[in-house]
Amino acid sequence: MPLFALIDCNNFYCSCERLFRPDLRRRPVAVLSNNDGCVVARSAEVKALGIAMGTPLFQIRHLVKQHDIVLFSSNYGLYADISARVMASLRAFSDHLEVYSIDEAFIDLTAAQADLASCGQAIREQLYRHVGVPVSVGIAPTKTLAKLANGAAKRFRQCHGVVDLSQPERQRRLLALTPLEEVWGVGRQLGPRLARLGIRTALQLAEMDVRFVRQRFSVVLERTVRELNGESCLELEEVPAPQKQLVCSRSFGERIETYDELRQALSQLVCQAAARLRHQALKAGIVTLFIRTSPHDTQQPYYGNRASTSLGEASNDSRVLLPLALRLFDKLWREDLRYAKGGVQLEGLCPADQVQPGLFHSPQDEGKGKQLMQALDRLNQSGRARVYFGAQRPEADWFMTRTLLSPAYTRSWDELPQVR
DNA sequence: TCTGGGGTCCTAGGACCC
DNA sequence: TCTGGGGTCCTAGGACCC
Protein backbone atom coordinates (compact mmCIF):
# COMPACT_ATOMS: atom_id res chain seq x y z
CA MET A 1 0.00 0.00 0.00
CA PRO A 2 1.40 3.40 -0.93
CA LEU A 3 1.49 6.05 1.74
CA PHE A 4 1.51 9.79 1.10
CA ALA A 5 2.13 12.64 3.48
CA LEU A 6 0.84 16.07 2.57
CA ILE A 7 2.74 18.86 4.29
CA ASP A 8 0.94 22.19 4.12
CA CYS A 9 2.21 25.41 5.66
CA ASN A 10 -0.26 27.10 7.98
CA ASN A 11 -1.44 30.50 6.71
CA PHE A 12 1.70 30.52 4.60
CA TYR A 13 1.95 34.17 3.51
CA CYS A 14 1.05 35.34 7.02
CA SER A 15 3.62 32.99 8.51
CA CYS A 16 6.28 34.41 6.18
CA GLU A 17 5.47 37.95 7.29
CA ARG A 18 5.54 36.92 10.94
CA LEU A 19 8.89 35.19 10.51
CA PHE A 20 10.63 38.56 10.46
CA ARG A 21 8.11 40.27 12.72
CA PRO A 22 7.84 38.16 15.86
CA ASP A 23 5.86 40.98 17.45
CA LEU A 24 2.97 39.95 15.20
CA ARG A 25 2.86 36.37 16.40
CA ARG A 26 -0.38 36.74 18.35
CA ARG A 27 -1.93 39.56 16.38
CA PRO A 28 -4.42 39.22 13.53
CA VAL A 29 -2.52 39.36 10.22
CA ALA A 30 -3.81 39.33 6.63
CA VAL A 31 -2.03 39.46 3.28
CA LEU A 32 -3.63 41.15 0.28
CA SER A 33 -3.66 40.41 -3.45
CA ASN A 34 -2.15 42.72 -6.06
CA ASN A 35 -3.38 46.29 -5.87
CA ASP A 36 -4.22 45.51 -2.26
CA GLY A 37 -7.57 44.30 -3.58
CA CYS A 38 -8.56 41.09 -1.82
CA VAL A 39 -7.56 39.12 1.25
CA VAL A 40 -5.53 36.11 0.09
CA ALA A 41 -4.05 34.89 3.37
CA ARG A 42 -5.41 35.06 6.90
CA SER A 43 -3.91 34.26 10.26
CA ALA A 44 -5.99 32.11 12.61
CA GLU A 45 -7.20 35.26 14.40
CA VAL A 46 -8.51 36.72 11.14
CA LYS A 47 -10.20 33.45 10.16
CA ALA A 48 -11.88 33.47 13.56
CA LEU A 49 -13.42 36.84 12.71
CA GLY A 50 -15.26 35.14 9.86
CA ILE A 51 -13.34 36.87 7.07
CA ALA A 52 -13.44 34.55 4.05
CA MET A 53 -10.65 33.90 1.59
CA GLY A 54 -10.84 36.34 -1.32
CA THR A 55 -12.92 38.98 0.48
CA PRO A 56 -12.40 42.45 -1.06
CA LEU A 57 -10.61 44.72 1.37
CA PHE A 58 -13.15 47.54 1.10
CA GLN A 59 -15.84 45.25 2.51
CA ILE A 60 -13.98 44.63 5.75
CA ARG A 61 -12.49 48.05 6.45
CA HIS A 62 -14.55 48.32 9.64
CA LEU A 63 -13.25 44.97 10.95
CA VAL A 64 -9.67 45.95 10.17
CA LYS A 65 -10.08 49.05 12.28
CA GLN A 66 -12.09 47.44 15.03
CA HIS A 67 -9.72 44.49 15.56
CA ASP A 68 -6.51 46.25 14.58
CA ILE A 69 -5.72 43.74 11.83
CA VAL A 70 -2.18 44.09 10.46
CA LEU A 71 -2.30 44.14 6.64
CA PHE A 72 0.45 43.39 4.14
CA SER A 73 0.70 43.72 0.37
CA SER A 74 1.88 40.49 -1.28
CA ASN A 75 5.66 40.12 -1.10
CA TYR A 76 6.05 37.31 -3.62
CA GLY A 77 9.83 37.32 -3.58
CA LEU A 78 9.83 36.70 0.16
CA TYR A 79 7.27 33.89 -0.08
CA ALA A 80 9.17 32.18 -2.90
CA ASP A 81 12.39 32.22 -0.89
CA ILE A 82 10.78 30.86 2.27
CA SER A 83 9.02 28.20 0.18
CA ALA A 84 12.38 27.05 -1.21
CA ARG A 85 13.68 26.69 2.35
CA VAL A 86 10.63 24.64 3.34
CA MET A 87 11.06 22.28 0.39
CA ALA A 88 14.79 21.89 0.99
CA SER A 89 14.19 21.03 4.63
CA LEU A 90 11.49 18.50 3.70
CA ARG A 91 13.83 16.54 1.46
CA ALA A 92 15.50 15.21 4.60
CA PHE A 93 12.42 13.05 5.20
CA SER A 94 12.02 11.41 1.81
CA ASP A 95 13.84 11.16 -1.50
CA HIS A 96 10.48 11.27 -3.21
CA LEU A 97 8.91 14.68 -3.02
CA GLU A 98 6.39 16.53 -5.15
CA VAL A 99 6.25 20.30 -4.79
CA TYR A 100 2.52 20.75 -5.24
CA SER A 101 2.24 24.50 -4.69
CA ILE A 102 4.14 27.33 -3.07
CA ASP A 103 3.16 26.10 0.39
CA GLU A 104 2.44 22.39 -0.05
CA ALA A 105 4.34 19.22 -0.83
CA PHE A 106 3.53 15.54 -1.01
CA ILE A 107 6.17 13.08 0.10
CA ASP A 108 6.24 9.31 -0.21
CA LEU A 109 6.21 7.70 3.23
CA THR A 110 5.62 4.14 2.00
CA ALA A 111 8.94 3.03 3.42
CA ALA A 112 8.52 4.83 6.75
CA GLN A 113 9.74 2.67 9.60
CA ALA A 114 8.69 4.70 12.61
CA ASP A 115 5.12 5.10 13.71
CA LEU A 116 3.47 7.55 11.37
CA ALA A 117 2.18 10.08 13.88
CA SER A 118 5.63 10.57 15.38
CA CYS A 119 7.06 10.83 11.88
CA GLY A 120 4.61 13.66 11.23
CA GLN A 121 5.57 15.35 14.49
CA ALA A 122 9.25 15.11 13.54
CA ILE A 123 8.49 16.91 10.27
CA ARG A 124 6.64 19.66 12.10
CA GLU A 125 9.38 20.17 14.64
CA GLN A 126 12.17 20.25 12.09
CA LEU A 127 10.41 22.77 9.86
CA TYR A 128 9.67 25.01 12.76
CA ARG A 129 13.27 24.82 13.96
CA HIS A 130 14.97 25.10 10.56
CA VAL A 131 12.67 27.52 8.75
CA GLY A 132 10.37 28.91 11.42
CA VAL A 133 7.16 28.10 9.60
CA PRO A 134 4.34 26.11 11.24
CA VAL A 135 3.01 23.25 9.11
CA SER A 136 0.32 20.58 9.26
CA VAL A 137 0.80 17.00 8.17
CA GLY A 138 -1.79 14.58 6.77
CA ILE A 139 -0.85 10.96 6.10
CA ALA A 140 -2.94 8.54 4.03
CA PRO A 141 -2.80 5.91 1.26
CA THR A 142 -4.08 8.32 -1.40
CA LYS A 143 -3.42 11.97 -2.14
CA THR A 144 -7.08 12.91 -1.77
CA LEU A 145 -7.25 11.29 1.66
CA ALA A 146 -3.94 12.92 2.62
CA LYS A 147 -5.49 16.28 1.73
CA LEU A 148 -8.44 15.47 3.93
CA ALA A 149 -6.17 14.35 6.75
CA ASN A 150 -4.26 17.59 6.47
CA GLY A 151 -7.46 19.57 6.72
CA ALA A 152 -8.36 17.68 9.87
CA ALA A 153 -4.89 18.28 11.30
CA LYS A 154 -5.53 21.99 10.92
CA ARG A 155 -9.09 21.90 12.21
CA PHE A 156 -8.86 19.74 15.32
CA ARG A 157 -6.54 21.17 17.96
CA GLN A 158 -6.22 17.87 19.80
CA CYS A 159 -4.42 16.41 16.76
CA HIS A 160 -1.42 18.71 17.32
CA GLY A 161 -1.03 19.29 13.59
CA VAL A 162 -0.73 15.67 12.48
CA VAL A 163 -3.40 13.22 11.33
CA ASP A 164 -2.58 9.65 10.38
CA LEU A 165 -5.32 8.27 8.17
CA SER A 166 -3.67 5.00 7.20
CA GLN A 167 -6.39 2.88 8.86
CA PRO A 168 -9.72 2.44 6.96
CA GLU A 169 -11.85 2.83 10.10
CA ARG A 170 -10.35 6.23 10.79
CA GLN A 171 -10.81 7.20 7.13
CA ARG A 172 -14.50 6.39 7.35
CA ARG A 173 -14.94 8.29 10.58
CA LEU A 174 -13.34 11.45 9.18
CA LEU A 175 -15.23 11.15 5.86
CA ALA A 176 -18.51 11.13 7.77
CA LEU A 177 -17.51 14.33 9.57
CA THR A 178 -16.34 16.17 6.45
CA PRO A 179 -18.69 18.36 4.41
CA LEU A 180 -18.73 17.57 0.71
CA GLU A 181 -17.25 20.92 -0.35
CA GLU A 182 -14.07 20.28 1.58
CA VAL A 183 -13.12 17.37 -0.64
CA TRP A 184 -10.20 18.08 -2.99
CA GLY A 185 -11.71 18.29 -6.47
CA VAL A 186 -15.21 19.34 -5.45
CA GLY A 187 -15.62 23.04 -6.15
CA ARG A 188 -18.33 25.65 -6.55
CA GLN A 189 -20.16 23.87 -9.35
CA LEU A 190 -19.90 20.23 -8.38
CA GLY A 191 -20.86 20.91 -4.77
CA PRO A 192 -24.42 22.09 -5.53
CA ARG A 193 -24.88 19.51 -8.31
CA LEU A 194 -24.03 16.71 -5.91
CA ALA A 195 -26.10 18.27 -3.15
CA ARG A 196 -29.14 18.06 -5.44
CA LEU A 197 -28.60 14.30 -5.46
CA GLY A 198 -28.65 14.34 -1.67
CA ILE A 199 -24.88 14.09 -1.28
CA ARG A 200 -23.72 16.25 1.62
CA THR A 201 -20.72 14.57 3.21
CA ALA A 202 -17.46 13.15 1.95
CA LEU A 203 -18.62 9.72 3.08
CA GLN A 204 -21.76 9.92 0.93
CA LEU A 205 -19.59 10.87 -2.03
CA ALA A 206 -17.27 7.94 -1.33
CA GLU A 207 -20.24 5.59 -1.32
CA MET A 208 -21.51 6.63 -4.75
CA ASP A 209 -21.39 4.13 -7.61
CA VAL A 210 -18.28 4.86 -9.69
CA ARG A 211 -19.95 4.00 -13.00
CA PHE A 212 -22.78 6.40 -12.25
CA VAL A 213 -20.31 9.13 -11.30
CA ARG A 214 -18.35 8.58 -14.48
CA GLN A 215 -21.47 8.72 -16.58
CA ARG A 216 -23.21 11.65 -14.90
CA PHE A 217 -20.13 13.68 -14.00
CA SER A 218 -16.63 12.94 -15.25
CA VAL A 219 -13.60 10.76 -15.02
CA VAL A 220 -12.09 13.38 -12.71
CA LEU A 221 -14.79 12.97 -10.09
CA GLU A 222 -14.64 9.21 -10.53
CA ARG A 223 -11.00 9.32 -9.53
CA THR A 224 -11.90 11.40 -6.49
CA VAL A 225 -14.46 8.80 -5.41
CA ARG A 226 -11.95 5.99 -5.83
CA GLU A 227 -9.29 7.91 -3.95
CA LEU A 228 -11.69 8.54 -1.06
CA ASN A 229 -12.08 4.77 -0.85
CA GLY A 230 -8.35 4.27 -0.50
CA GLU A 231 -7.66 3.35 -4.12
CA SER A 232 -4.69 5.43 -5.24
CA CYS A 233 -5.30 6.98 -8.69
CA LEU A 234 -2.97 9.98 -8.49
CA GLU A 235 0.73 9.34 -8.43
CA LEU A 236 3.50 11.37 -6.89
CA GLU A 237 4.83 13.68 -9.61
CA GLU A 238 8.41 14.22 -8.62
CA VAL A 239 9.49 15.70 -11.94
CA PRO A 240 7.28 18.65 -12.79
CA ALA A 241 5.62 18.30 -16.19
CA PRO A 242 6.82 20.84 -18.75
CA GLN A 243 4.88 24.05 -18.55
CA LYS A 244 2.18 24.45 -21.20
CA GLN A 245 1.32 28.10 -20.98
CA LEU A 246 2.60 31.31 -19.49
CA VAL A 247 0.34 34.19 -18.55
CA CYS A 248 1.17 37.76 -17.62
CA SER A 249 -1.91 39.73 -16.69
CA ARG A 250 -2.78 42.56 -14.35
CA SER A 251 -5.71 44.40 -12.98
CA PHE A 252 -4.82 48.06 -13.40
CA GLY A 253 -4.40 50.20 -10.31
CA GLU A 254 -6.67 52.74 -12.01
CA ARG A 255 -9.02 52.21 -14.92
CA ILE A 256 -7.48 52.88 -18.33
CA GLU A 257 -9.52 54.76 -20.90
CA THR A 258 -7.17 55.77 -23.69
CA TYR A 259 -5.83 53.77 -26.60
CA ASP A 260 -2.22 54.83 -26.00
CA GLU A 261 -2.19 53.99 -22.34
CA LEU A 262 -3.77 50.59 -22.74
CA ARG A 263 -1.44 49.81 -25.61
CA GLN A 264 1.53 50.75 -23.45
CA ALA A 265 0.31 48.72 -20.50
CA LEU A 266 -0.13 45.63 -22.68
CA SER A 267 3.27 46.17 -24.32
CA GLN A 268 4.77 46.16 -20.88
CA LEU A 269 3.10 42.83 -20.08
CA VAL A 270 4.13 41.28 -23.40
CA CYS A 271 7.78 42.22 -22.82
CA GLN A 272 7.56 40.89 -19.30
CA ALA A 273 6.17 37.60 -20.61
CA ALA A 274 8.90 37.40 -23.26
CA ALA A 275 11.56 37.96 -20.60
CA ARG A 276 10.06 35.16 -18.51
CA LEU A 277 10.17 32.87 -21.55
CA ARG A 278 13.86 33.63 -22.04
CA HIS A 279 14.58 33.18 -18.37
CA GLN A 280 13.10 29.68 -18.53
CA ALA A 281 14.78 28.93 -21.91
CA LEU A 282 11.40 28.46 -23.61
CA LYS A 283 9.83 29.69 -26.82
CA ALA A 284 6.16 30.20 -27.60
CA GLY A 285 4.23 29.36 -30.77
CA ILE A 286 0.93 31.09 -30.00
CA VAL A 287 0.22 34.56 -28.63
CA THR A 288 -3.14 35.51 -27.15
CA LEU A 289 -3.99 38.99 -25.97
CA PHE A 290 -6.99 39.87 -23.84
CA ILE A 291 -8.56 42.98 -22.32
CA ARG A 292 -11.67 43.54 -20.27
CA THR A 293 -13.65 46.10 -18.34
CA SER A 294 -14.70 45.45 -14.77
CA PRO A 295 -17.57 42.98 -14.37
CA HIS A 296 -18.55 44.96 -11.25
CA ASP A 297 -18.88 48.25 -13.12
CA THR A 298 -22.54 49.24 -13.41
CA GLN A 299 -21.84 52.46 -15.36
CA GLN A 300 -20.99 50.73 -18.64
CA PRO A 301 -21.74 47.46 -20.43
CA TYR A 302 -19.21 44.73 -19.79
CA TYR A 303 -16.70 44.20 -22.55
CA GLY A 304 -14.14 41.42 -22.58
CA ASN A 305 -12.41 39.99 -25.59
CA ARG A 306 -9.39 38.00 -26.68
CA ALA A 307 -7.53 37.39 -29.91
CA SER A 308 -4.70 35.09 -30.80
CA THR A 309 -2.27 34.35 -33.54
CA SER A 310 0.23 31.63 -34.36
CA LEU A 311 3.88 32.29 -35.07
CA GLY A 312 5.50 30.75 -38.12
CA GLU A 313 8.32 29.69 -35.86
CA ALA A 314 8.24 29.64 -32.07
CA SER A 315 10.07 32.58 -30.53
CA ASN A 316 11.00 34.34 -27.31
CA ASP A 317 12.27 37.48 -29.00
CA SER A 318 10.43 40.60 -27.84
CA ARG A 319 10.96 42.10 -31.31
CA VAL A 320 8.86 39.28 -32.75
CA LEU A 321 6.23 38.92 -30.04
CA LEU A 322 5.51 42.58 -29.42
CA PRO A 323 4.46 43.61 -32.97
CA LEU A 324 2.23 40.54 -33.24
CA ALA A 325 0.59 41.40 -29.93
CA LEU A 326 0.06 45.01 -30.98
CA ARG A 327 -1.75 43.88 -34.13
CA LEU A 328 -4.00 41.80 -31.92
CA PHE A 329 -4.57 44.81 -29.70
CA ASP A 330 -5.98 46.81 -32.61
CA LYS A 331 -8.52 44.06 -33.18
CA LEU A 332 -9.62 44.18 -29.55
CA TRP A 333 -9.70 47.90 -28.83
CA ARG A 334 -13.08 49.60 -28.39
CA GLU A 335 -13.50 53.30 -27.68
CA ASP A 336 -15.23 54.85 -24.68
CA LEU A 337 -14.67 52.12 -22.13
CA ARG A 338 -12.93 52.04 -18.78
CA TYR A 339 -10.60 49.04 -18.94
CA ALA A 340 -9.84 47.20 -15.71
CA LYS A 341 -7.58 44.37 -16.75
CA GLY A 342 -5.49 43.03 -19.58
CA GLY A 343 -2.87 40.47 -20.30
CA VAL A 344 -1.04 38.15 -22.60
CA GLN A 345 -1.10 34.37 -22.74
CA LEU A 346 1.69 32.44 -24.42
CA GLU A 347 1.07 28.86 -25.54
CA GLY A 348 2.69 26.22 -27.67
CA LEU A 349 5.70 26.38 -25.37
CA CYS A 350 8.78 24.35 -26.20
CA PRO A 351 12.42 24.32 -25.06
CA ALA A 352 14.29 27.09 -26.86
CA ASP A 353 16.79 24.64 -28.35
CA GLN A 354 14.14 22.27 -29.72
CA VAL A 355 12.25 24.58 -32.03
CA GLN A 356 11.13 23.45 -35.46
CA PRO A 357 12.73 26.04 -37.76
CA GLY A 358 10.45 27.94 -40.13
CA LEU A 359 10.89 27.82 -43.90
CA PHE A 360 12.79 31.10 -44.01
CA HIS A 361 14.81 30.51 -40.88
CA SER A 362 18.13 32.31 -40.75
CA PRO A 363 20.65 31.03 -38.20
CA GLN A 364 22.60 34.30 -38.41
CA ASP A 365 19.59 36.43 -37.51
CA GLU A 366 18.63 34.03 -34.79
CA GLY A 367 22.10 34.23 -33.22
CA LYS A 368 22.11 38.03 -33.30
CA GLY A 369 18.62 38.22 -31.88
CA LYS A 370 19.56 35.93 -29.04
CA GLN A 371 22.59 38.05 -28.15
CA LEU A 372 20.54 41.21 -28.31
CA MET A 373 17.88 39.82 -25.98
CA GLN A 374 20.56 38.57 -23.59
CA ALA A 375 22.12 42.01 -23.48
CA LEU A 376 18.72 43.57 -22.87
CA ASP A 377 17.88 41.17 -20.05
CA ARG A 378 21.28 41.67 -18.43
CA LEU A 379 20.92 45.44 -18.47
CA ASN A 380 17.41 45.38 -17.10
CA GLN A 381 18.32 42.94 -14.35
CA SER A 382 21.39 44.89 -13.32
CA GLY A 383 19.20 47.69 -12.03
CA ARG A 384 21.63 50.24 -13.45
CA ALA A 385 19.80 50.88 -16.70
CA ARG A 386 16.49 50.30 -18.34
CA VAL A 387 16.19 49.38 -22.02
CA TYR A 388 12.76 49.14 -23.53
CA PHE A 389 10.72 49.34 -26.71
CA GLY A 390 9.04 52.45 -27.97
CA ALA A 391 5.63 50.92 -27.38
CA GLN A 392 6.38 50.46 -23.69
CA ARG A 393 6.39 53.20 -21.10
CA PRO A 394 7.93 51.52 -18.11
CA GLU A 395 8.06 54.58 -15.90
CA ALA A 396 4.27 54.56 -15.79
CA ASP A 397 3.00 52.25 -13.10
CA TRP A 398 -0.53 51.24 -14.03
CA PHE A 399 -0.35 48.14 -12.01
CA MET A 400 0.65 47.68 -8.47
CA THR A 401 -0.69 49.60 -5.61
CA ARG A 402 1.39 47.93 -2.95
CA THR A 403 1.40 50.41 -0.17
CA LEU A 404 1.71 47.81 2.59
CA LEU A 405 4.72 45.92 1.30
CA SER A 406 7.13 44.40 3.81
CA PRO A 407 10.91 44.70 3.26
CA ALA A 408 12.80 42.35 0.92
CA TYR A 409 14.25 40.58 3.94
CA THR A 410 15.76 37.76 1.87
CA ARG A 411 16.68 39.61 -1.33
CA SER A 412 18.28 42.94 -0.58
CA TRP A 413 21.32 43.76 1.52
CA ASP A 414 19.77 47.09 2.39
CA GLU A 415 16.63 45.52 3.75
CA LEU A 416 18.08 42.78 5.94
CA PRO A 417 16.39 42.64 9.31
CA GLN A 418 18.41 44.33 12.04
CA VAL A 419 18.90 42.80 15.46
CA ARG A 420 19.91 44.86 18.43
C1' DT B 1 -14.76 54.36 -5.05
C1' DC B 2 -12.61 49.92 -3.99
C1' DT B 3 -13.22 43.03 -6.24
C1' DG B 4 -5.81 38.89 -7.76
C1' DG B 5 -2.80 36.07 -10.64
C1' DG B 6 -1.30 31.86 -12.57
C1' DG B 7 -2.01 27.40 -13.73
C1' DT B 8 -4.00 22.28 -15.36
C1' DC B 9 -7.19 18.88 -17.15
C1' DC B 10 -11.36 17.16 -19.46
C1' DT B 11 -15.20 17.17 -22.76
C1' DA B 12 -18.00 18.09 -26.68
C1' DG B 13 -18.34 19.38 -31.15
C1' DG B 14 -16.64 20.64 -35.62
C1' DA B 15 -13.52 19.96 -39.43
C1' DC B 16 -11.10 16.99 -41.77
C1' DC B 17 -8.84 12.49 -43.31
C1' DC B 18 -9.03 7.70 -45.71
C1' DT C 1 -37.45 4.56 -48.23
C1' DC C 2 -32.79 3.73 -48.11
C1' DT C 3 -27.28 7.41 -46.78
C1' DG C 4 -20.44 3.64 -43.53
C1' DG C 5 -16.88 3.17 -40.23
C1' DG C 6 -13.03 4.63 -38.00
C1' DG C 7 -9.98 7.88 -36.98
C1' DT C 8 -7.17 12.60 -35.62
C1' DC C 9 -6.71 17.31 -34.50
C1' DC C 10 -8.21 21.64 -32.86
C1' DT C 11 -10.91 24.86 -30.15
C1' DA C 12 -13.98 26.74 -26.79
C1' DG C 13 -15.81 26.30 -22.62
C1' DG C 14 -16.18 24.48 -18.14
C1' DA C 15 -14.31 22.86 -14.01
C1' DC C 16 -10.87 22.55 -10.72
C1' DC C 17 -6.52 23.94 -7.94
C1' DC C 18 -3.43 27.25 -4.93
XYZ file of C-alpha atoms in Angstrom, chain A residues 4 21 35 38 53 55 65 79 119 129 143 160 164 179 190 219 246 248 293 299 306 325 340 352 367-368 403 418:
28
model
C 1.513 9.785 1.098
C 8.112 40.272 12.718
C -3.381 46.294 -5.872
C -8.564 41.085 -1.820
C -10.649 33.901 1.590
C -12.916 38.982 0.483
C -10.079 49.051 12.279
C 7.273 33.891 -0.079
C 7.057 10.832 11.884
C 13.274 24.821 13.958
C -3.424 11.973 -2.145
C -1.421 18.715 17.320
C -2.575 9.647 10.380
C -18.695 18.360 4.411
C -19.898 20.230 -8.382
C -13.601 10.765 -15.023
C 2.602 31.307 -19.488
C 1.172 37.758 -17.623
C -13.650 46.095 -18.342
C -21.837 52.457 -15.362
C -9.394 37.998 -26.680
C 0.588 41.398 -29.929
C -9.839 47.203 -15.714
C 14.289 27.089 -26.859
C 22.099 34.228 -33.217
C 22.113 38.027 -33.305
C 1.401 50.405 -0.168
C 18.413 44.334 12.038
